[in-house]
Amino acid sequence: MPHRLETERLRCGYGSVTVVPSFDLNGDQGTILALLGPNGSGKTTVLETIAGLLPALDGVVTVDGYRLRNGQPHSAQQAGVVLVPDDRALFFGLTVDENLRAARGQRSSGIGDIYDRFPPLARRRRLPAGQLSGGEQQMLAIARALLQDPRVLLIDEMSMGLSPVVVEQLAPMIRSIAEEARAMVVIVEQHVDLALQLADRAMVLCHGVVTLDAACADLLLDPRLVEEAYFGPAQ
C-alpha cells in the first residue's frame, strides 16, 4: 500500500538558489509529522513545494501513489493536499460563515459539523474574520482546510502569535483531524515541546539538511537528541 505522502530526493528552492538539496519523507494516514528547525532552515519552502506553490528543482511528490505535477497547486489540491500558511490566508472582510462557505464553493454541507468541532467559531459566525482573536483566526484557517477534505494537511507555524492557552485548545483538534479524517498532517512549529507532544514523528532541518528523523516518543525521553540536531553535539 503506498504511503499517503511521500517525497523522494525533493530539491527545494527559488530559481537557481537551492534551499533544501534533498528531502525524503514518507507518512501514512492518521499520523502527524513535526518539521522542526531554526528560522531560515527551509521548512516553509518544503511545505510550499509539496503544495505546488513553488516548483521543485528536482525530485518527486506523491500522494497515495499519485505523482503530483511539479509546481501546479491545482494538481496538489486535486490529490487532497491542503496548506494552512503562516498568514492564515483568510478573507478578513468576510464573516466566519462566508469564509467557510467559500471553502465549500458556496455549499453549506459540512459547515454544521465544523461548528460542532470549533464551538468558538459558531458563536462568532456572523463576525468578520478580521475581528476575531488570533486563536479564533487560526481555528478558522484550520476549519477551512478541513472542509476541503484533506488527505495531506500542511500547517505552517500553528502556534505563531498565540497564547499557550489557545495552543492547548488547538493541539487536540489537530490530533482528531489526523485520526478522524485519516489525513497525514505535517506541522511546522517553533515550540519544540508542543510539537513533540503532538506529533508521532519529528524531523529537524538545519541549513536545508535533515539532521534528525525519529519517533517523538524517543525524543521526549532524550531531549538532547533534538538539541544536538539543532546545534551539533556538545564539545
Tab-separated table of C-alpha atoms in Angstrom:
chain	number	residue	atom	x	y	z
A	1	MET	CA	0.000	0.000	0.000
A	2	PRO	CA	1.501	3.380	-0.971
A	3	HIS	CA	2.242	5.979	1.653
A	4	ARG	CA	-0.267	8.802	1.967
A	5	LEU	CA	2.524	11.341	1.399
A	6	GLU	CA	5.951	10.607	0.005
A	7	THR	CA	8.754	12.801	-1.277
A	8	GLU	CA	11.859	11.449	-3.000
A	9	ARG	CA	15.042	13.476	-3.440
A	10	LEU	CA	12.948	16.639	-3.312
A	11	ARG	CA	15.170	19.638	-4.022
A	12	CYS	CA	13.545	22.882	-2.975
A	13	GLY	CA	14.498	26.459	-3.632
A	14	TYR	CA	13.945	29.555	-5.710
A	15	GLY	CA	15.143	29.599	-9.314
A	16	SER	CA	18.848	28.824	-9.292
A	17	VAL	CA	19.069	29.000	-5.474
A	18	THR	CA	18.794	25.666	-3.666
A	19	VAL	CA	17.492	25.906	-0.095
A	20	VAL	CA	16.921	22.215	0.639
A	21	PRO	CA	19.123	19.954	-1.531
A	22	SER	CA	17.321	16.669	-0.833
A	23	PHE	CA	14.261	15.989	1.293
A	24	ASP	CA	12.843	12.481	1.683
A	25	LEU	CA	9.842	11.614	3.779
A	26	ASN	CA	7.009	9.140	3.888
A	27	GLY	CA	3.966	9.370	6.089
A	28	ASP	CA	0.792	7.374	6.443
A	29	GLN	CA	-2.801	8.371	7.065
A	30	GLY	CA	-3.645	9.238	10.640
A	31	THR	CA	-0.107	10.307	11.536
A	32	ILE	CA	1.436	13.681	12.377
A	33	LEU	CA	4.945	14.768	11.398
A	34	ALA	CA	6.560	17.743	13.109
A	35	LEU	CA	9.029	19.586	10.890
A	36	LEU	CA	11.376	21.481	13.187
A	37	GLY	CA	14.448	23.643	12.817
A	38	PRO	CA	15.835	27.170	13.166
A	39	ASN	CA	14.393	30.106	11.236
A	40	GLY	CA	15.560	30.078	7.641
A	41	SER	CA	16.304	26.354	7.560
A	42	GLY	CA	13.869	25.642	4.698
A	43	LYS	CA	10.759	24.360	6.478
A	44	THR	CA	8.254	26.680	4.811
A	45	THR	CA	9.997	26.169	1.473
A	46	VAL	CA	9.408	22.416	1.786
A	47	LEU	CA	5.706	22.880	2.576
A	48	GLU	CA	5.177	25.276	-0.314
A	49	THR	CA	6.950	22.878	-2.681
A	50	ILE	CA	4.774	19.940	-1.596
A	51	ALA	CA	1.677	22.135	-2.062
A	52	GLY	CA	2.801	23.091	-5.582
A	53	LEU	CA	3.186	26.797	-4.814
A	54	LEU	CA	6.898	26.509	-5.554
A	55	PRO	CA	8.194	24.276	-8.364
A	56	ALA	CA	10.562	21.591	-7.163
A	57	LEU	CA	14.073	21.920	-8.567
A	58	ASP	CA	14.257	18.123	-8.629
A	59	GLY	CA	12.543	15.114	-7.119
A	60	VAL	CA	9.031	13.752	-6.790
A	61	VAL	CA	5.980	14.244	-4.545
A	62	THR	CA	3.320	11.534	-4.430
A	63	VAL	CA	0.022	11.271	-2.552
A	64	ASP	CA	-1.469	7.776	-2.235
A	65	GLY	CA	0.862	6.709	-5.027
A	66	TYR	CA	-0.282	9.502	-7.363
A	67	ARG	CA	2.573	11.648	-8.642
A	68	LEU	CA	1.833	15.364	-8.385
A	69	ARG	CA	2.558	17.673	-11.302
A	70	ASN	CA	5.507	19.831	-10.432
A	71	GLY	CA	4.727	23.417	-9.460
A	72	GLN	CA	0.991	23.085	-10.083
A	73	PRO	CA	-1.128	23.855	-6.997
A	74	HIS	CA	-4.255	22.550	-8.727
A	75	SER	CA	-2.655	19.124	-9.065
A	76	ALA	CA	-1.834	19.105	-5.349
A	77	GLN	CA	-5.348	20.266	-4.439
A	78	GLN	CA	-6.938	17.563	-6.576
A	79	ALA	CA	-4.814	14.994	-4.739
A	80	GLY	CA	-6.038	16.327	-1.393
A	81	VAL	CA	-3.061	18.459	-0.330
A	82	VAL	CA	-4.215	21.474	1.689
A	83	LEU	CA	-1.858	24.123	3.087
A	84	VAL	CA	-2.627	26.412	6.037
A	85	PRO	CA	0.028	29.125	5.545
A	86	ASP	CA	1.547	31.138	8.366
A	87	ASP	CA	-0.528	34.199	7.378
A	88	ARG	CA	-3.709	32.014	7.545
A	89	ALA	CA	-4.964	33.261	4.137
A	90	LEU	CA	-8.396	34.313	5.388
A	91	PHE	CA	-10.817	36.777	3.796
A	92	PHE	CA	-10.716	39.259	6.652
A	93	GLY	CA	-13.624	41.357	5.368
A	94	LEU	CA	-15.937	38.327	5.141
A	95	THR	CA	-17.743	36.743	8.064
A	96	VAL	CA	-16.739	33.434	9.568
A	97	ASP	CA	-19.691	31.810	7.806
A	98	GLU	CA	-18.755	33.346	4.456
A	99	ASN	CA	-15.148	32.176	4.813
A	100	LEU	CA	-16.348	28.630	5.426
A	101	ARG	CA	-18.813	28.718	2.538
A	102	ALA	CA	-16.037	29.942	0.243
A	103	ALA	CA	-14.019	26.871	1.160
A	104	ARG	CA	-17.004	24.691	0.199
A	105	GLY	CA	-17.668	26.519	-3.062
A	106	GLN	CA	-20.807	28.157	-1.607
A	107	ARG	CA	-22.216	24.792	-0.474
A	108	SER	CA	-23.242	24.569	3.173
A	109	SER	CA	-22.743	20.819	3.619
A	110	GLY	CA	-20.256	20.047	6.365
A	111	ILE	CA	-20.313	23.516	7.925
A	112	GLY	CA	-22.566	22.354	10.764
A	113	ASP	CA	-20.008	19.689	11.648
A	114	ILE	CA	-17.294	22.353	11.650
A	115	TYR	CA	-19.237	24.442	14.154
A	116	ASP	CA	-19.644	21.362	16.352
A	117	ARG	CA	-15.882	20.821	16.240
A	118	PHE	CA	-14.996	24.507	16.753
A	119	PRO	CA	-17.620	25.989	19.125
A	120	PRO	CA	-15.927	29.432	19.339
A	121	LEU	CA	-16.476	29.830	15.597
A	122	ALA	CA	-20.168	29.002	15.918
A	123	ARG	CA	-20.580	31.813	18.440
A	124	ARG	CA	-18.891	34.264	16.055
A	125	ARG	CA	-20.222	33.034	12.741
A	126	ARG	CA	-21.546	36.476	11.733
A	127	LEU	CA	-18.416	38.397	12.702
A	128	PRO	CA	-15.842	39.407	10.055
A	129	ALA	CA	-12.723	37.263	10.267
A	130	GLY	CA	-10.684	40.412	10.842
A	131	GLN	CA	-12.424	40.947	14.171
A	132	LEU	CA	-11.531	37.505	15.550
A	133	SER	CA	-8.735	36.895	18.019
A	134	GLY	CA	-5.535	35.296	16.742
A	135	GLY	CA	-6.581	31.914	18.111
A	136	GLU	CA	-10.002	32.138	16.508
A	137	GLN	CA	-8.429	33.106	13.185
A	138	GLN	CA	-6.193	30.063	13.357
A	139	MET	CA	-9.216	27.886	14.160
A	140	LEU	CA	-10.984	29.352	11.127
A	141	ALA	CA	-7.980	28.698	8.884
A	142	ILE	CA	-7.830	25.077	10.034
A	143	ALA	CA	-11.617	24.731	9.706
A	144	ARG	CA	-11.451	25.996	6.116
A	145	ALA	CA	-8.760	23.441	5.367
A	146	LEU	CA	-10.789	20.645	6.948
A	147	LEU	CA	-13.802	21.490	4.752
A	148	GLN	CA	-11.634	20.675	1.736
A	149	ASP	CA	-11.407	17.017	2.831
A	150	PRO	CA	-7.607	16.913	3.058
A	151	ARG	CA	-5.643	13.744	2.589
A	152	VAL	CA	-2.500	15.705	3.436
A	153	LEU	CA	-2.803	18.740	5.730
A	154	LEU	CA	0.192	21.092	5.919
A	155	ILE	CA	0.160	23.665	8.749
A	156	ASP	CA	2.848	26.335	8.824
A	157	GLU	CA	3.586	27.852	12.262
A	158	MET	CA	0.414	26.718	14.021
A	159	SER	CA	1.146	28.493	17.312
A	160	MET	CA	2.694	31.717	15.961
A	161	GLY	CA	1.414	34.720	17.925
A	162	LEU	CA	-0.956	32.645	20.047
A	163	SER	CA	-1.189	32.330	23.822
A	164	PRO	CA	-0.314	28.984	25.445
A	165	VAL	CA	-3.965	28.512	26.456
A	166	VAL	CA	-5.142	28.810	22.852
A	167	VAL	CA	-2.415	26.458	21.637
A	168	GLU	CA	-3.525	23.863	24.185
A	169	GLN	CA	-7.018	24.054	22.677
A	170	LEU	CA	-5.756	23.688	19.105
A	171	ALA	CA	-3.429	20.731	19.660
A	172	PRO	CA	-6.114	18.069	20.329
A	173	MET	CA	-8.068	19.371	17.329
A	174	ILE	CA	-5.086	18.621	15.090
A	175	ARG	CA	-4.802	15.126	16.527
A	176	SER	CA	-8.503	14.468	15.919
A	177	ILE	CA	-8.185	15.694	12.319
A	178	ALA	CA	-5.377	13.208	11.706
A	179	GLU	CA	-7.274	10.316	13.240
A	180	GLU	CA	-10.875	11.031	12.217
A	181	ALA	CA	-10.230	12.493	8.765
A	182	ARG	CA	-7.437	9.924	8.234
A	183	ALA	CA	-5.172	12.674	6.985
A	184	MET	CA	-1.409	12.832	7.052
A	185	VAL	CA	-0.584	16.057	8.915
A	186	VAL	CA	2.702	17.959	8.667
A	187	ILE	CA	3.178	20.829	11.108
A	188	VAL	CA	5.976	23.378	11.057
A	189	GLU	CA	6.369	24.538	14.635
A	190	GLN	CA	8.879	26.604	16.608
A	191	HIS	CA	7.694	25.326	20.001
A	192	VAL	CA	9.613	22.075	20.151
A	193	ASP	CA	7.986	20.635	23.290
A	194	LEU	CA	4.493	21.219	21.895
A	195	ALA	CA	5.421	19.630	18.579
A	196	LEU	CA	6.961	16.550	20.189
A	197	GLN	CA	3.917	16.016	22.400
A	198	LEU	CA	1.511	16.390	19.480
A	199	ALA	CA	3.275	14.567	16.666
A	200	ASP	CA	4.202	10.938	16.084
A	201	ARG	CA	7.486	11.689	14.364
A	202	ALA	CA	9.806	14.654	14.067
A	203	MET	CA	12.339	15.786	11.518
A	204	VAL	CA	14.826	18.591	12.116
A	205	LEU	CA	16.066	20.739	9.241
A	206	CYS	CA	19.227	22.806	9.677
A	207	HIS	CA	20.619	24.821	6.775
A	208	GLY	CA	18.440	22.744	4.449
A	209	VAL	CA	19.768	19.389	5.688
A	210	VAL	CA	17.797	16.823	7.697
A	211	THR	CA	19.827	16.345	10.874
A	212	LEU	CA	17.308	14.200	12.752
A	213	ASP	CA	14.404	11.910	11.892
A	214	ALA	CA	12.961	9.975	14.831
A	215	ALA	CA	9.851	8.983	16.752
A	216	CYS	CA	8.649	11.731	19.085
A	217	ALA	CA	8.304	9.238	21.936
A	218	ASP	CA	12.047	8.587	21.753
A	219	LEU	CA	12.881	12.278	21.550
A	220	LEU	CA	10.783	13.086	24.608
A	221	LEU	CA	12.827	10.538	26.537
A	222	ASP	CA	16.113	12.071	25.389
A	223	PRO	CA	15.740	15.802	24.561
A	224	ARG	CA	19.497	16.062	23.967
A	225	LEU	CA	18.960	14.434	20.570
A	226	VAL	CA	16.903	17.411	19.416
A	227	GLU	CA	19.395	19.888	20.885
A	228	GLU	CA	22.252	18.209	19.043
A	229	ALA	CA	20.240	18.199	15.817
A	230	TYR	CA	19.839	21.980	16.133
A	231	PHE	CA	23.293	22.919	17.398
A	232	GLY	CA	25.571	19.900	16.955
A	233	PRO	CA	26.996	17.669	19.712
A	234	ALA	CA	28.284	19.316	22.858
A	235	GLN	CA	32.048	19.845	22.909
